[in-house]
PDB file of C-alpha atoms in Angstrom:
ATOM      1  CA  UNK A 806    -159.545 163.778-171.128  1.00 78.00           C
ATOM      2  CA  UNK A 807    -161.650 160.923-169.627  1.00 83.00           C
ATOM      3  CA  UNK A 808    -159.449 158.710-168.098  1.00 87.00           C
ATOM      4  CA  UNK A 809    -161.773 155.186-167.880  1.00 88.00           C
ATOM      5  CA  UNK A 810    -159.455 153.366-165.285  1.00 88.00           C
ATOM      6  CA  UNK A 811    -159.720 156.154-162.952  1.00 88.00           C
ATOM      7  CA  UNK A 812    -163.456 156.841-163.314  1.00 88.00           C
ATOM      8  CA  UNK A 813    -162.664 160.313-164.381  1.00 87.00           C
ATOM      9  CA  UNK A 814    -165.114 162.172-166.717  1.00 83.00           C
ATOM     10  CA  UNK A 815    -164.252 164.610-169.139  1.00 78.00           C
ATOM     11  CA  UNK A 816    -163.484 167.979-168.180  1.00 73.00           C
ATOM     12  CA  UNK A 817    -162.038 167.110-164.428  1.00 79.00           C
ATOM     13  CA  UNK A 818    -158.780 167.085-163.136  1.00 81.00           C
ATOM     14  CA  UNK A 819    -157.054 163.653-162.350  1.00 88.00           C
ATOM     15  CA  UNK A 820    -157.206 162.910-158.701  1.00 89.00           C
ATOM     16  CA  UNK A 821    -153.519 162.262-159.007  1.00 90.00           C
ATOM     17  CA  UNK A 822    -152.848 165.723-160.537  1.00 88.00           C
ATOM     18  CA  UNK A 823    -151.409 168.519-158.929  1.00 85.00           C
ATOM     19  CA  UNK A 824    -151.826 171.481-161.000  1.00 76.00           C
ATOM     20  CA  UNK A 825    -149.038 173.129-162.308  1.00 72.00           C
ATOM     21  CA  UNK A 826    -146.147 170.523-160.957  1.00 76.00           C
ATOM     22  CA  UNK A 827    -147.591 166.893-163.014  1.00 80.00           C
ATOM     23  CA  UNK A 828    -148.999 163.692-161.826  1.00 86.00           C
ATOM     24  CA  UNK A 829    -148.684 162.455-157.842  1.00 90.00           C
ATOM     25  CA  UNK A 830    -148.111 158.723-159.338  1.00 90.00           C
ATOM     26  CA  UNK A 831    -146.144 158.806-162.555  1.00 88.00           C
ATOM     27  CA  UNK A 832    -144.111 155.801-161.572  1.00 90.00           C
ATOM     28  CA  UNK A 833    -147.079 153.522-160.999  1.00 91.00           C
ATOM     29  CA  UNK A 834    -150.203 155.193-163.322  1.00 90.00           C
ATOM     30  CA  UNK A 835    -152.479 153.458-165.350  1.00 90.00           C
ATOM     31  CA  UNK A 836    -151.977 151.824-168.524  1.00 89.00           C
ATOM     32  CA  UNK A 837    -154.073 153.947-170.284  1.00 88.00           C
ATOM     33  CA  UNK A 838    -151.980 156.907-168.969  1.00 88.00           C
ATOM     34  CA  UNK A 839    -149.035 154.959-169.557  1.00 86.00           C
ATOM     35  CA  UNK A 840    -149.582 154.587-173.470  1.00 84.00           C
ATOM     36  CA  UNK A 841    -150.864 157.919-174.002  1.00 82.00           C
ATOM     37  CA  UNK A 842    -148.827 160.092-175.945  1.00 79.00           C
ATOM     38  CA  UNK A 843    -149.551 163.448-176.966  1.00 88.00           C
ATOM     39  CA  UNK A 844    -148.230 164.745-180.446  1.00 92.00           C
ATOM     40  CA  UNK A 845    -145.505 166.754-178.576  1.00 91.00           C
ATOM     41  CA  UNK A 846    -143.823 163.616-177.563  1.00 87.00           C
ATOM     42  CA  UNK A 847    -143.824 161.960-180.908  1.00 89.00           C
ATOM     43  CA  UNK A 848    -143.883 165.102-183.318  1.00 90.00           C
ATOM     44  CA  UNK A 849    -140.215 166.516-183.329  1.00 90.00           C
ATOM     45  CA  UNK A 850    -141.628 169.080-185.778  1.00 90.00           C
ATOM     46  CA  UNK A 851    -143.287 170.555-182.318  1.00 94.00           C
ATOM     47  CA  UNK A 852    -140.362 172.179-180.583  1.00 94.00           C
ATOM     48  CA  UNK A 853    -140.502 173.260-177.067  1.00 94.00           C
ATOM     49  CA  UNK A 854    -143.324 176.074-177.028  1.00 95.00           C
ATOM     50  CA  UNK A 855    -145.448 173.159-177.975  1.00 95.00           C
ATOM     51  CA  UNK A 856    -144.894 171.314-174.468  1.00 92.00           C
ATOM     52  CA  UNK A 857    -148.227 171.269-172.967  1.00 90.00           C
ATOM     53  CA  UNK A 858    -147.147 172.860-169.446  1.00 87.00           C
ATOM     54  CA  UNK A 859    -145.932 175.610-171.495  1.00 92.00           C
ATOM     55  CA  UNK A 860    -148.375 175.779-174.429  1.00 95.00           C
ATOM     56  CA  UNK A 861    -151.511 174.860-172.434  1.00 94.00           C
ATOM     57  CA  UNK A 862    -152.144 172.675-175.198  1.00 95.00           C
ATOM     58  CA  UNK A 863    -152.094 168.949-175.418  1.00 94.00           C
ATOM     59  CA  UNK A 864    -152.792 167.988-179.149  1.00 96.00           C
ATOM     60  CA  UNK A 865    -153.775 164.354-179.874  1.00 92.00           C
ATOM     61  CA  UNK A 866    -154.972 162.386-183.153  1.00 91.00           C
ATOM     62  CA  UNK A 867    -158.228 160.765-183.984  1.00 88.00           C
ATOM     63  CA  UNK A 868    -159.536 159.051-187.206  1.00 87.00           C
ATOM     64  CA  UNK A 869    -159.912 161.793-188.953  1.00 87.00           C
ATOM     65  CA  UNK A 870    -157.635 164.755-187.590  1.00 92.00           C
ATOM     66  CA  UNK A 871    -156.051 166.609-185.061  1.00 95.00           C
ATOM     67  CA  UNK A 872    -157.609 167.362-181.773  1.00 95.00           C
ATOM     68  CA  UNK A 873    -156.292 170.687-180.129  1.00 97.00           C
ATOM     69  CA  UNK A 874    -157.184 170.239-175.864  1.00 94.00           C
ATOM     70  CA  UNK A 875    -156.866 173.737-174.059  1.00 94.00           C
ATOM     71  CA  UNK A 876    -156.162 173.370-170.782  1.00 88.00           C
ATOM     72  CA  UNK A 877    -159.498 174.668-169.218  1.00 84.00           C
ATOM     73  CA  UNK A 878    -157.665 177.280-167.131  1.00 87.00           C
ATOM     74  CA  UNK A 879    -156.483 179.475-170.107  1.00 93.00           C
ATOM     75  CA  UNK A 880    -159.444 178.441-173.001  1.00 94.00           C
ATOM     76  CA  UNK A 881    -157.991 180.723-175.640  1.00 96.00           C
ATOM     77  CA  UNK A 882    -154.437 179.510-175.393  1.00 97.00           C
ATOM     78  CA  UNK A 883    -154.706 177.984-179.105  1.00 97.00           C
ATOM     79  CA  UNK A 884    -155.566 181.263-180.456  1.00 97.00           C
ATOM     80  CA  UNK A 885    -151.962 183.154-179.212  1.00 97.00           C
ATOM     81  CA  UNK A 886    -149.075 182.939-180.898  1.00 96.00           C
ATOM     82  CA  UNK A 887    -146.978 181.511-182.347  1.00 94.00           C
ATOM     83  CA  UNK A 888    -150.267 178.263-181.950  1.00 97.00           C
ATOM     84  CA  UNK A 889    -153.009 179.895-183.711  1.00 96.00           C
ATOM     85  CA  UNK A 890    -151.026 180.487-186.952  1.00 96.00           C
ATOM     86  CA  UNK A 891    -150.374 176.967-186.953  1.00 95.00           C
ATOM     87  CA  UNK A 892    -153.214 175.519-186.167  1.00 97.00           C
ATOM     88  CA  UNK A 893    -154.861 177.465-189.180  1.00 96.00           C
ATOM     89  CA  UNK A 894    -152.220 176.503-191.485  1.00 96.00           C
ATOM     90  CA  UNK A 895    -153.106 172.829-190.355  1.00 95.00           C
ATOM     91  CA  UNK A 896    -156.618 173.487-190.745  1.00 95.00           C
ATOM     92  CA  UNK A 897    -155.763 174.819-194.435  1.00 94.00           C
ATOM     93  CA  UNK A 898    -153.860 171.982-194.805  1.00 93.00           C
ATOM     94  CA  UNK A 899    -156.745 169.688-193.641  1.00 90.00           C
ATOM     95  CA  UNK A 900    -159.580 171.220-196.023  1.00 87.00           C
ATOM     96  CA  UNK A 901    -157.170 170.256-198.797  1.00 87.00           C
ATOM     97  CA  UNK A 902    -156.096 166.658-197.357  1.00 90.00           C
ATOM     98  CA  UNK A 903    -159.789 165.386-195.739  1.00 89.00           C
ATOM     99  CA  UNK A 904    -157.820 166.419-192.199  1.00 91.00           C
ATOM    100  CA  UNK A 905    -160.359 168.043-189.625  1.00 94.00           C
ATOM    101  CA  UNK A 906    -158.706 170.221-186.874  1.00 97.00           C
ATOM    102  CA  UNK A 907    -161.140 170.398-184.025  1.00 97.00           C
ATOM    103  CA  UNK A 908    -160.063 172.229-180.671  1.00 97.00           C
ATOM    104  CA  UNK A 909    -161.775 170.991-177.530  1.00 95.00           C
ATOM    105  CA  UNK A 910    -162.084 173.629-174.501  1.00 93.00           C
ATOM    106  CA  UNK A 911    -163.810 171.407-171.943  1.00 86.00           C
ATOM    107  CA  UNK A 912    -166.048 169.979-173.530  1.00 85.00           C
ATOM    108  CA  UNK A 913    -166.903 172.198-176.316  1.00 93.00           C
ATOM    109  CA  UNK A 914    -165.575 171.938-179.696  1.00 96.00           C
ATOM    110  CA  UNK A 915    -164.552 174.303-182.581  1.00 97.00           C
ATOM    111  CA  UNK A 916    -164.131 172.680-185.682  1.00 97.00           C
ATOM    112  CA  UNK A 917    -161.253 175.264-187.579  1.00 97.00           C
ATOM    113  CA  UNK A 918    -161.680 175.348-191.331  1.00 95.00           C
ATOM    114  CA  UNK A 919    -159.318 177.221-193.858  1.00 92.00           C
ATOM    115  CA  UNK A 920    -161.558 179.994-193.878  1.00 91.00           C
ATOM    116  CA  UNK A 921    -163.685 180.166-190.428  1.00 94.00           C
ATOM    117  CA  UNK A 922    -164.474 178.407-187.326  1.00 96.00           C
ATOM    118  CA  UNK A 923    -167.805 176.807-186.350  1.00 97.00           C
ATOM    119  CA  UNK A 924    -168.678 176.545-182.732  1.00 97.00           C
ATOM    120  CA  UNK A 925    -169.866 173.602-182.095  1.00 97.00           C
ATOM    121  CA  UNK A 926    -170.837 173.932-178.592  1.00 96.00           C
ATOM    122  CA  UNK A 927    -170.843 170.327-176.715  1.00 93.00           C
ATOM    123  CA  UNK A 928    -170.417 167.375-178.808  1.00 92.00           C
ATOM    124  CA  UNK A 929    -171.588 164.295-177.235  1.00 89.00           C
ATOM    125  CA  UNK A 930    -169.739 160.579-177.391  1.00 85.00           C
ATOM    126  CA  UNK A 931    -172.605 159.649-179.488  1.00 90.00           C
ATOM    127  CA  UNK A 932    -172.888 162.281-181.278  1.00 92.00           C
ATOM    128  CA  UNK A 933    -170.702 162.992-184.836  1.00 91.00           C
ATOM    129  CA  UNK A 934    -169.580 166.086-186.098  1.00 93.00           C
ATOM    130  CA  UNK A 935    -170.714 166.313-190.103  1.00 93.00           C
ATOM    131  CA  UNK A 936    -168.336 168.744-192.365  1.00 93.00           C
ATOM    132  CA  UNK A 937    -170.467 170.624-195.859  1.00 93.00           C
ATOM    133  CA  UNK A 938    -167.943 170.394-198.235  1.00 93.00           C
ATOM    134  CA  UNK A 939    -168.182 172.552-201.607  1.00 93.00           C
ATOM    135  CA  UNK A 940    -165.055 170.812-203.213  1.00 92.00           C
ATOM    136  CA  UNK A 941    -162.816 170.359-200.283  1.00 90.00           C
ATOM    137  CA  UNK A 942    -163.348 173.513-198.829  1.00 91.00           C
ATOM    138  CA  UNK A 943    -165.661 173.184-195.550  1.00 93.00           C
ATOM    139  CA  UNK A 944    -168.591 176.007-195.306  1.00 94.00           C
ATOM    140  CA  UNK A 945    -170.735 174.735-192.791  1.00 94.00           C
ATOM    141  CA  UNK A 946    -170.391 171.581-189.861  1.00 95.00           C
ATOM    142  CA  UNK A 947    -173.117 170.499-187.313  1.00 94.00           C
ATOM    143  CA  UNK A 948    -173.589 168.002-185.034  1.00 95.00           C
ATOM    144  CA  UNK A 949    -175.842 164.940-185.401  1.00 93.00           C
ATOM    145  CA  UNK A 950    -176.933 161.733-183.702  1.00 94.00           C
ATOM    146  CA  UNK A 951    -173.851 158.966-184.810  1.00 89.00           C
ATOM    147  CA  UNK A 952    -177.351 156.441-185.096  1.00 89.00           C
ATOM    148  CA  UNK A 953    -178.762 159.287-188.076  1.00 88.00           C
ATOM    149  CA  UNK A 954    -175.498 159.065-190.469  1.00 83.00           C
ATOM    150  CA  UNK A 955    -175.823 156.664-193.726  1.00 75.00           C
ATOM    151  CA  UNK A 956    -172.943 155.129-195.045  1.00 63.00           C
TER     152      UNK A 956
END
């Protein structure tokens, strides 16, 4: 994840990161590390297969649904077990409830619907992602200019 304190983009480790073993300055990071919290430290519904050193996943929260981050080192980790289960029953969950579940692998997306996934390739910050519905289930997303949605 960007981090903006640091200057770091998308997609590239944390300067203070050393693979595998956590951050070099945990003590005295940034803020914006500092109030980050991933569902895994919040959710006590995700037990400890969820931990992101373990899972390779870090899932996070947006306006409109869960975000799924692979760790770019093992991109498919959401779709093992016991993960990809879950995240499907969330996404079944989410076509019922107005809940997208996107997972990001650098910095492609895949938005997961109760029935299929759609690739969305790279999704740009101004860029949107727009869901067709028929009732609540999704069967189809693309990717549009944020400036081309109406209201």
């Amino acid at each position: 994840m960007a981090i903006e304190q640091l200057e770091k983009p998308v997609g590239r480790w944390c300067p203070h990161c050393n693979p595998g073993r956590g951050c070099l300055v945990y003590a005295e990071r940034p803020g914006e590390c500092q109030s980050f919290s991933c569902m895994w430290l919040v959710n006590e519904l995700l037990d400890e297969r969820w931990k992101p050193n373990r899972s390779k996943l870090v899932l996070t929260t947006s306006d409109d649904g869960i975000e799924v981050r692979c760790d770019p080192g093992f991109p498919d980790a959401w779709r093992k077990e016991p993960f990809g289960s879950e995240i499907r029953q969330w996404a079944i969950s989410g076509d019922a409830h107005d809940v997208t579940v996107v997972v990001i692998v650098g910095q492609k997306m895949i938005l997961i619907a109760s029935e299929r996934e759609f690739d969305l390739g790279i999704v740009r910050p101004d860029e949107r992602i727009v869901r067709e519905l028929e009732g609540t289930r999704v069967i189809g997303a693309s990717v549009v200019k944020a400036n081309e949605i109406r209201d």
